[in-house]
Short mmCIF file of C-alpha atoms and ligand atoms in Angstrom, two decimals:
data_model
loop_
_atom_site.label_atom_id
_atom_site.label_comp_id
_atom_site.label_asym_id
_atom_site.label_seq_id
_atom_site.Cartn_x
_atom_site.Cartn_y
_atom_site.Cartn_z
CA UNK A 141 0.00 0.00 0.00
CA UNK A 142 1.20 3.54 -0.72
CA UNK A 143 0.81 5.86 2.24
CA UNK A 144 1.40 9.62 2.30
CA UNK A 145 2.40 11.01 5.71
CA UNK A 146 1.92 14.77 6.09
CA UNK A 147 3.92 16.78 8.63
CA UNK A 148 5.00 20.39 9.04
CA UNK A 149 5.80 21.28 12.66
CA UNK A 150 8.30 20.27 15.34
CA UNK A 151 6.05 17.88 17.31
CA UNK A 152 4.93 16.24 14.06
CA UNK A 153 8.50 15.34 13.09
CA UNK A 154 8.82 13.63 16.48
CA UNK A 155 5.49 11.78 16.05
CA UNK A 156 6.44 10.82 12.49
CA UNK A 157 9.68 9.11 13.58
CA UNK A 158 8.23 5.88 15.08
CA UNK A 159 5.27 5.81 12.70
CA UNK A 160 7.47 6.16 9.65
CA UNK A 161 9.74 3.29 10.75
CA UNK A 162 6.71 1.06 11.33
CA UNK A 163 5.01 2.06 8.07
CA UNK A 164 8.12 1.45 6.01
CA UNK A 165 8.36 -2.18 7.18
CA UNK A 166 5.00 -2.98 5.56
CA UNK A 167 4.16 -0.19 3.13
CA UNK A 168 5.60 2.32 0.72
CA UNK A 169 5.66 5.73 2.42
CA UNK A 170 5.77 9.18 0.83
CA UNK A 171 6.55 11.97 3.32
CA UNK A 172 5.22 15.46 2.63
CA UNK A 173 6.68 18.34 4.71
CA UNK A 174 4.50 21.42 4.40
CA UNK A 175 7.25 23.78 5.59
CA UNK A 176 5.08 25.26 8.35
CA UNK A 177 8.20 25.14 10.53
CA UNK A 178 11.38 25.97 8.65
CA UNK A 179 14.13 27.25 10.99
CA UNK A 180 16.96 24.75 11.39
CA UNK A 181 16.20 24.37 15.14
CA UNK A 182 12.48 23.77 14.47
CA UNK A 183 12.74 21.35 11.56
CA UNK A 184 15.94 19.95 10.05
CA UNK A 185 17.51 19.29 13.45
CA UNK A 186 14.76 16.74 14.18
CA UNK A 187 15.19 14.95 10.86
CA UNK A 188 18.91 14.63 11.67
CA UNK A 189 18.50 13.59 15.30
CA UNK A 190 15.73 11.08 14.62
CA UNK A 191 17.45 9.75 11.49
CA UNK A 192 14.38 10.51 9.41
CA UNK A 193 14.94 10.35 5.64
CA UNK A 194 14.57 13.70 3.89
CA UNK A 195 10.92 14.30 2.97
CA UNK A 196 9.96 13.33 -0.57
CA UNK A 197 8.20 16.68 -0.95
CA UNK A 198 9.04 19.95 0.81
CA UNK A 199 6.28 22.44 0.08
CA UNK A 200 8.02 25.46 1.70
CA UNK A 201 4.75 27.08 2.73
CA UNK A 202 6.19 29.00 5.69
CA UNK A 203 4.30 31.31 8.06
CA UNK A 204 1.13 33.33 7.59
CA UNK A 205 -2.34 33.97 8.96
CA UNK A 206 -4.39 30.84 9.57
CA UNK A 207 -6.41 31.18 6.40
CA UNK A 208 -3.51 32.11 4.16
CA UNK A 209 -1.20 29.44 5.54
CA UNK A 210 -3.81 26.65 5.51
CA UNK A 211 -5.05 27.67 2.06
CA UNK A 212 -1.56 27.62 0.54
CA UNK A 213 -0.94 24.21 2.09
CA UNK A 214 -4.24 22.83 0.82
CA UNK A 215 -3.42 23.83 -2.74
CA UNK A 216 0.12 22.46 -2.62
CA UNK A 217 -0.81 19.18 -0.87
CA UNK A 218 -3.64 18.57 -3.32
CA UNK A 219 -1.20 18.88 -6.20
CA UNK A 220 1.13 16.27 -4.66
CA UNK A 221 -1.68 13.87 -3.78
CA UNK A 222 -3.06 14.07 -7.32
CA UNK A 223 0.36 13.17 -8.64
CA UNK A 224 1.17 10.44 -6.10
CA UNK A 225 -2.32 8.94 -5.73
CA UNK A 226 -1.62 7.26 -2.35
CA UNK A 227 -4.02 4.65 -0.94
CA UNK A 228 -4.09 6.37 2.45
CA UNK A 229 -3.10 9.74 3.92
CA UNK A 230 -1.82 9.95 7.52
CA UNK A 231 -1.95 13.22 9.47
CA UNK A 232 -0.69 13.90 12.99
CA UNK A 233 -1.98 16.00 15.87
CA UNK A 234 -3.73 19.33 15.49
CA UNK A 235 -1.79 21.90 13.51
CA UNK A 236 -2.69 23.82 10.37
CA UNK A 237 -0.65 21.22 8.45
CA UNK A 238 -2.95 18.52 9.90
CA UNK A 239 -6.10 20.33 8.80
CA UNK A 240 -4.80 21.11 5.31
CA UNK A 241 -3.72 17.48 4.82
CA UNK A 242 -7.08 16.22 6.05
CA UNK A 243 -9.04 18.51 3.73
CA UNK A 244 -6.89 17.76 0.70
CA UNK A 245 -7.19 13.98 1.19
CA UNK A 246 -10.92 14.10 1.84
CA UNK A 247 -11.70 16.17 -1.24
CA UNK A 248 -9.78 13.64 -3.34
CA UNK A 249 -11.63 10.73 -1.66
CA UNK A 250 -8.41 9.28 -0.24
CA UNK A 251 -9.04 7.49 3.07
CA UNK A 252 -7.62 9.53 5.95
CA UNK A 253 -5.91 8.31 9.12
CA UNK A 254 -5.53 10.62 12.13
CA UNK A 255 -2.76 9.89 14.61
CA UNK A 256 -3.65 11.43 18.00
CA UNK A 257 -7.39 11.40 17.35
CA UNK A 258 -9.96 12.35 19.98
CA UNK A 259 -7.99 14.84 22.06
CA UNK A 260 -10.05 17.79 23.23
CA UNK A 261 -9.41 20.94 25.26
CA UNK A 262 -13.07 22.00 24.86
CA UNK A 263 -11.76 25.49 24.17
CA UNK A 264 -12.85 26.51 20.67
CA UNK A 265 -10.81 29.70 20.79
CA UNK A 266 -7.68 27.55 20.30
CA UNK A 267 -6.83 27.05 16.62
CA UNK A 268 -5.68 23.53 17.49
CA UNK A 269 -9.14 22.58 18.81
CA UNK A 270 -10.76 23.54 15.50
CA UNK A 271 -8.09 21.61 13.59
CA UNK A 272 -8.47 18.42 15.63
CA UNK A 273 -12.27 18.41 15.69
CA UNK A 274 -12.47 18.94 11.92
CA UNK A 275 -9.79 16.32 11.23
CA UNK A 276 -11.49 13.71 13.43
CA UNK A 277 -14.78 14.25 11.64
CA UNK A 278 -13.09 13.72 8.26
CA UNK A 279 -11.07 10.61 9.19
CA UNK A 280 -11.76 6.96 8.44
CA UNK A 281 -9.03 5.66 10.78
CA UNK A 282 -8.91 7.35 14.18
CA UNK A 283 -5.91 6.29 16.26
CA UNK A 284 -6.49 7.40 19.84
CA UNK A 285 -3.62 7.73 22.30
CA UNK A 286 -5.84 7.21 25.36
CA UNK A 287 -9.19 5.80 26.42
CA UNK A 288 -10.31 9.37 27.29
CA UNK A 289 -9.75 10.33 23.65
CA UNK A 290 -11.92 7.43 22.49
CA UNK A 291 -14.71 8.59 24.81
CA UNK A 292 -14.55 12.12 23.38
CA UNK A 293 -15.08 10.70 19.89
CA UNK A 294 -17.96 8.55 21.09
CA UNK A 295 -19.66 11.64 22.56
CA UNK A 296 -19.40 13.25 19.12
CA UNK A 297 -20.95 10.18 17.48
CA UNK A 298 -17.69 8.84 16.03
CA UNK A 299 -17.32 5.12 16.72
CA UNK A 300 -16.41 3.64 13.35
CA UNK A 301 -12.69 3.20 12.60
CA UNK A 302 -11.69 4.20 16.14
CA UNK A 303 -8.89 2.34 17.89
CA UNK A 304 -7.00 3.09 21.11
CA UNK A 305 -3.42 2.28 20.11
CA UNK A 306 -1.50 4.31 22.71
CA UNK A 307 0.63 7.35 22.18
CA UNK A 308 3.33 7.42 19.51
CA UNK A 309 5.23 9.99 21.60
CA UNK A 310 5.50 7.36 24.33
CA UNK A 311 6.91 4.92 21.74
CA UNK A 312 9.67 7.32 20.74
CA UNK A 313 10.36 8.41 24.31
CA UNK A 314 10.93 4.77 25.31
CA UNK A 315 13.35 4.40 22.42
CA UNK A 316 15.21 7.54 23.53
CA UNK A 317 15.40 6.46 27.19
CA UNK A 318 18.87 4.79 27.09
CA UNK A 319 20.18 7.85 25.25
CA UNK A 320 18.77 10.16 27.95
CA UNK A 321 20.56 8.25 30.69
CA UNK A 322 23.84 8.24 28.76
CA UNK A 323 23.53 11.93 27.85
CA UNK A 324 22.56 13.35 31.26
CA UNK A 325 26.00 14.25 32.61
CA UNK A 326 27.20 15.96 29.41
CA UNK A 327 23.90 17.73 28.86
CA UNK A 328 23.63 19.19 32.36
CA UNK A 329 27.27 20.22 32.18
CA UNK A 330 26.68 21.99 28.85
CA UNK A 331 23.66 23.85 30.19
CA UNK A 332 25.52 24.52 33.48
CA UNK A 333 22.79 23.13 35.77
CA UNK A 334 22.61 20.52 38.53
CA UNK A 335 20.01 17.72 38.63
CA UNK A 336 16.89 18.78 40.54
CA UNK A 337 18.16 22.35 40.90
CA UNK A 338 16.72 24.12 37.91
CA UNK A 339 13.36 24.57 36.20
CA UNK A 340 12.70 24.11 32.49
CA UNK A 341 10.26 26.42 30.71
CA UNK A 342 8.65 26.36 27.27
CA UNK A 343 5.87 28.58 25.98
CA UNK A 344 4.39 29.15 22.52
CA UNK A 345 0.57 29.06 22.71
CA UNK A 346 -1.05 32.01 20.96
CA UNK A 347 -3.21 32.65 24.05
CA UNK A 348 -0.02 33.34 26.04
CA UNK A 349 2.31 34.85 23.47
CA UNK A 350 -0.17 37.11 21.69
CA UNK A 351 -1.57 38.57 24.90
CA UNK A 352 0.91 41.04 26.45
CA UNK A 353 -0.85 40.89 29.83
CA UNK A 354 -0.54 37.09 29.97
CA UNK A 355 3.07 37.07 28.85
CA UNK A 356 4.09 39.82 31.27
CA UNK A 357 2.41 37.97 34.14
CA UNK A 358 4.27 34.73 33.30
CA UNK A 359 7.52 36.69 32.98
CA UNK A 360 7.02 38.31 36.41
CA UNK A 361 6.52 34.86 37.95
CA UNK A 362 9.63 33.43 36.27
CA UNK A 363 11.67 36.43 37.36
CA UNK A 364 10.58 35.82 40.98
CA UNK A 365 11.42 32.07 41.07
CA UNK A 366 14.51 31.39 43.15
CA UNK A 367 16.16 28.76 41.00
CA UNK A 368 18.01 28.77 37.68
CA UNK A 369 15.57 28.61 34.76
CA UNK A 370 16.35 27.18 31.32
CA UNK A 371 14.03 28.57 28.68
CA UNK A 372 14.49 27.39 25.07
CA UNK A 373 12.44 29.98 23.23
CA UNK A 374 10.07 29.21 20.33
CA UNK A 375 10.55 31.76 17.49
CA UNK A 376 6.99 33.04 17.91
CA UNK A 377 7.67 33.73 21.59
CA UNK A 378 11.03 35.37 20.90
CA UNK A 379 9.38 37.85 18.54
CA UNK A 380 6.68 38.76 21.06
CA UNK A 381 9.14 39.11 23.97
CA UNK A 382 11.07 41.63 21.92
CA UNK A 383 7.89 43.43 20.87
CA UNK A 384 6.67 43.71 24.50
CA UNK A 385 10.15 44.67 25.78
CA UNK A 386 10.22 41.95 28.43
CA UNK A 387 13.29 42.05 30.67
CA UNK A 388 14.69 38.94 32.36
CA UNK A 389 16.58 38.52 35.62
CA UNK A 390 19.98 36.83 35.40
CA UNK A 391 18.72 33.42 36.65
CA UNK A 392 16.48 33.09 33.54
CA UNK A 393 18.62 31.63 30.74
CA UNK A 394 17.03 32.03 27.31
CA UNK A 395 18.27 29.96 24.37
CA UNK A 396 17.36 28.95 20.84
CA UNK A 397 14.96 25.97 20.64
CA UNK A 398 16.97 22.87 21.53
CA UNK A 399 17.21 19.33 20.13
CA UNK A 400 14.96 16.48 21.20
CA UNK A 401 17.53 14.49 23.22
CA UNK A 402 18.65 17.62 25.08
CA UNK A 403 15.01 18.50 25.72
CA UNK A 404 14.08 15.08 27.11
CA UNK A 405 17.23 15.00 29.23
CA UNK A 406 16.54 18.46 30.67
CA UNK A 407 12.89 17.55 31.33
CA UNK A 408 13.99 14.40 33.11
CA UNK A 409 16.47 16.06 35.50
CA UNK A 410 14.53 19.29 36.19
CA UNK A 411 13.02 20.15 39.56
CA UNK A 412 9.87 21.34 37.78
CA UNK A 413 8.78 21.80 34.15
CA UNK A 414 6.66 24.86 33.34
CA UNK A 415 5.00 24.81 29.94
CA UNK A 416 2.00 25.44 27.73
CA UNK A 417 3.06 22.68 25.32
CA UNK A 418 0.95 19.55 24.98
CA UNK A 419 3.88 17.25 24.28
CA UNK A 420 6.05 18.64 27.05
CA UNK A 421 3.33 18.15 29.72
CA UNK A 422 3.08 14.50 28.80
CA UNK A 423 6.84 13.94 28.59
CA UNK A 424 7.31 15.50 32.05
CA UNK A 425 4.76 13.01 33.40
CA UNK A 426 6.40 10.05 31.66
CA UNK A 427 9.85 11.12 32.87
CA UNK A 428 8.66 11.64 36.46
CA UNK A 429 9.02 15.42 36.70
CA UNK A 430 6.11 17.47 38.15
CA UNK A 431 4.67 19.89 35.60
CA UNK A 432 3.10 23.32 36.01
CA UNK A 433 0.94 24.05 32.97
CA UNK A 434 0.54 27.68 31.92
CA UNK A 435 -2.98 27.08 30.64
CA UNK A 436 -6.50 26.68 32.03
CA UNK A 437 -7.17 23.33 30.35
CA UNK A 438 -5.27 20.36 28.95
CA UNK A 439 -5.71 17.68 26.31
CA UNK A 440 -3.90 15.28 28.66
CA UNK A 441 -6.16 15.19 31.76
CA UNK A 442 -4.59 11.88 32.89
CA UNK A 443 -1.45 13.79 33.92
CA UNK A 444 -3.58 16.07 36.15
CA UNK A 445 -5.68 13.32 37.76
CA UNK A 446 -2.47 11.40 38.53
CA UNK A 447 -1.31 14.49 40.48
CA UNK A 448 1.73 15.22 38.28
CA UNK A 449 0.41 18.23 36.41
CA UNK A 450 -1.18 21.40 37.80
CA UNK A 451 -3.12 23.78 35.54
CA UNK A 452 -2.42 27.33 36.66
CA UNK A 453 -3.10 29.60 33.69
CA UNK A 454 -1.03 32.76 33.65
CA UNK A 455 -1.56 34.20 37.13
CA UNK A 456 1.79 35.20 38.66
CA UNK A 457 0.96 34.08 42.22
CA UNK A 458 -0.57 30.75 41.11
CA UNK A 459 2.51 29.92 39.02
CA UNK A 460 4.87 30.57 41.93
CA UNK A 461 2.72 28.62 44.40
CA UNK A 462 2.41 25.62 42.05
CA UNK A 463 6.19 25.30 41.71
CA UNK A 464 6.37 24.88 45.51
CA UNK A 465 3.87 22.01 45.73
CA UNK A 466 5.28 18.74 47.08
CA UNK A 467 6.37 16.04 44.63
CA UNK A 468 3.44 13.62 44.20
CA UNK A 469 3.41 9.86 44.70
CA UNK A 470 4.53 7.79 41.72
CA UNK A 471 1.49 7.09 39.48
CA UNK A 472 -0.07 3.62 39.76
CA UNK A 473 -0.51 3.14 36.05
CA UNK A 474 0.64 4.60 32.80
CA UNK A 475 -2.27 5.64 30.54
CA UNK A 476 -0.37 6.18 27.26
CA UNK A 477 -0.12 2.62 25.95
CA UNK A 478 2.61 0.03 25.83
CA UNK A 479 5.11 1.64 23.47
CA UNK A 480 3.86 -0.15 20.34
CA UNK A 481 1.36 2.43 19.07
CA UNK A 482 3.21 2.97 15.79
CA UNK A 483 3.38 -0.76 15.06
CA UNK A 484 -0.33 -1.08 15.74
CA UNK A 485 -1.07 1.84 13.40
CA UNK A 486 1.00 0.34 10.57
CA UNK A 487 -0.65 -3.05 11.06
CA UNK A 488 -4.17 -1.59 11.04
CA UNK A 489 -3.52 0.44 7.89
C1 LIG B 179 2.23 25.53 15.62
C2 LIG B 179 0.88 24.85 15.83
C3 LIG B 179 0.76 24.42 17.30
C4 LIG B 179 1.94 23.59 17.73
C5 LIG B 179 3.24 24.31 17.40
C6 LIG B 179 4.40 23.42 17.70
C7 LIG B 179 -0.94 25.69 14.42
C8 LIG B 179 -2.16 26.54 14.38
N1 LIG B 179 -0.22 25.78 15.55
O1 LIG B 179 2.24 26.71 16.39
O2 LIG B 179 -0.42 23.66 17.45
O3 LIG B 179 1.85 23.36 19.11
O4 LIG B 179 3.27 24.66 16.01
O5 LIG B 179 5.57 24.13 17.93
O6 LIG B 179 -0.65 25.00 13.49
N2 LIG B 179 8.27 30.84 13.17
C9 LIG B 179 9.58 31.01 12.82
N3 LIG B 179 10.29 29.94 12.38
C10 LIG B 179 9.75 28.69 12.25
C11 LIG B 179 8.40 28.53 12.61
C12 LIG B 179 7.68 29.61 13.05
O7 LIG B 179 10.12 32.12 12.92
O8 LIG B 179 10.45 27.74 11.85
C13 LIG B 179 7.50 32.00 13.68
C14 LIG B 179 6.81 32.81 12.60
O9 LIG B 179 6.86 34.14 12.96
C15 LIG B 179 5.39 32.31 12.70
C16 LIG B 179 5.23 32.00 14.17
O10 LIG B 179 6.51 31.52 14.58
O11 LIG B 179 4.45 33.27 12.27
C17 LIG B 179 4.18 30.96 14.46
O12 LIG B 179 4.42 29.77 13.71
P1 LIG B 179 3.20 28.81 13.30
O13 LIG B 179 3.73 27.59 12.67
O14 LIG B 179 2.15 29.57 12.58
O15 LIG B 179 2.55 28.45 14.69
P2 LIG B 179 3.23 27.89 16.04
O16 LIG B 179 3.06 28.89 17.10
O17 LIG B 179 4.59 27.39 15.74
N1 LIG B 180 10.89 20.17 22.03
C1 LIG B 180 12.23 20.14 21.66
N2 LIG B 180 12.97 21.28 21.79
C2 LIG B 180 12.44 22.44 22.31
C3 LIG B 180 11.09 22.44 22.70
C4 LIG B 180 10.34 21.30 22.53
O1 LIG B 180 12.73 19.10 21.20
O2 LIG B 180 13.18 23.43 22.40
C5 LIG B 180 10.10 18.95 21.86
C6 LIG B 180 9.44 18.44 23.13
O3 LIG B 180 10.31 17.58 23.84
C7 LIG B 180 8.22 17.71 22.60
C8 LIG B 180 7.84 18.54 21.38
O4 LIG B 180 8.99 19.29 21.01
O5 LIG B 180 8.55 16.42 22.17
C9 LIG B 180 6.71 19.47 21.72
O6 LIG B 180 6.54 20.38 20.69
P1 LIG B 180 5.85 21.80 20.91
O7 LIG B 180 5.92 22.18 22.34
O8 LIG B 180 6.45 22.70 19.90
O9 LIG B 180 4.35 21.52 20.43
P2 LIG B 180 3.06 20.90 21.13
O10 LIG B 180 3.41 19.59 21.73
O11 LIG B 180 2.57 21.90 22.14
O12 LIG B 180 2.10 20.79 20.00
#
């Protein structure tokens, strides 16, 4: 079977890695990179680190407003799909690249598979929520990472083609685990931090970066925390910080976005992770580091009910208080599968 995998952003390259390996053992795979992310540290670095073959098509769409960016992608993806005529299209997660891929495939009557189906924040002001709801309703194969995700689909009347396979990000994290252990000493030395004596921060959600009040409040909290802070900065966030003229105290160390192994290693050895990223919340949980989420809701409620993730939004005082909460008990069970999600996806397709 010929399968076209469509990706475009940092977390999608990571999700693609295990899926692509599994697909290629049984199928012919064509990888389409929309070019939504294009900086070296947001794209190529992940292809190198994860030993992903260069994409067959690089559409070089770049940045833009939601409509312009998604529209350009739709047109370019359609052209490739008409040429390649794959038997299935696979899309990942909830970005504009996901939505464009889903629309292009559906209009050409190519069966669509959605990896990470059924996640919901129930916040329709998030672009990602629109993208994931629309994609789920267009898909014929819905690969859910968790049982909660399956229930969300059921509530929306989607039961056909749904399978809980586990989370492909757990698959790849398990594969990276020996590397994390081996890399810890060098990594912490490079970043000049000691295990358990620093916090790791990431932030890129539009609700935080595009709202000066929210970003200033988060910045005030970070500036008041009495521990070194490592903050690899997403390009969107960097631009807004400069625009708002945010000043940082000397314990807050900003950097370019970092590689995946460095990121996992720093998450693993941090005292606390503070983030608005979906993937980072879940990785912190899986690596046993308490997480403070700079949002009001999460697509990964299992991390909250297990006691390892606290949703604080952007309030300065709440952020500071949450970092001081005691470390919770180790979770009884792990809700993200058994590390074979990608294999199950390839087999089902
Ligand atoms: C996108 C996804 C989000 C995902 C995130 C992963 C959508 C709507 N959002 O958000 O769900 O969590 O990727 O990181 O698809 N930029 C650069 N260089 C790059 C990429 C982006 O400078 O390589 C800057 C541009 O100014 C751009 C801005 O970042 O306008 C936002 O990029 P975009 O891809 O539109 O959204 P993200 O915030 O990255
Ligand atoms: N990540 C990374 N380097 C960074 C920031 C994040 O490798 O500087 C990884 C992180 O470990 C996770 C993924 O990128 O696997 C999450 O992507 P992001 O936060 O951009 O998107 P989201 O998960 O919120 O959609």
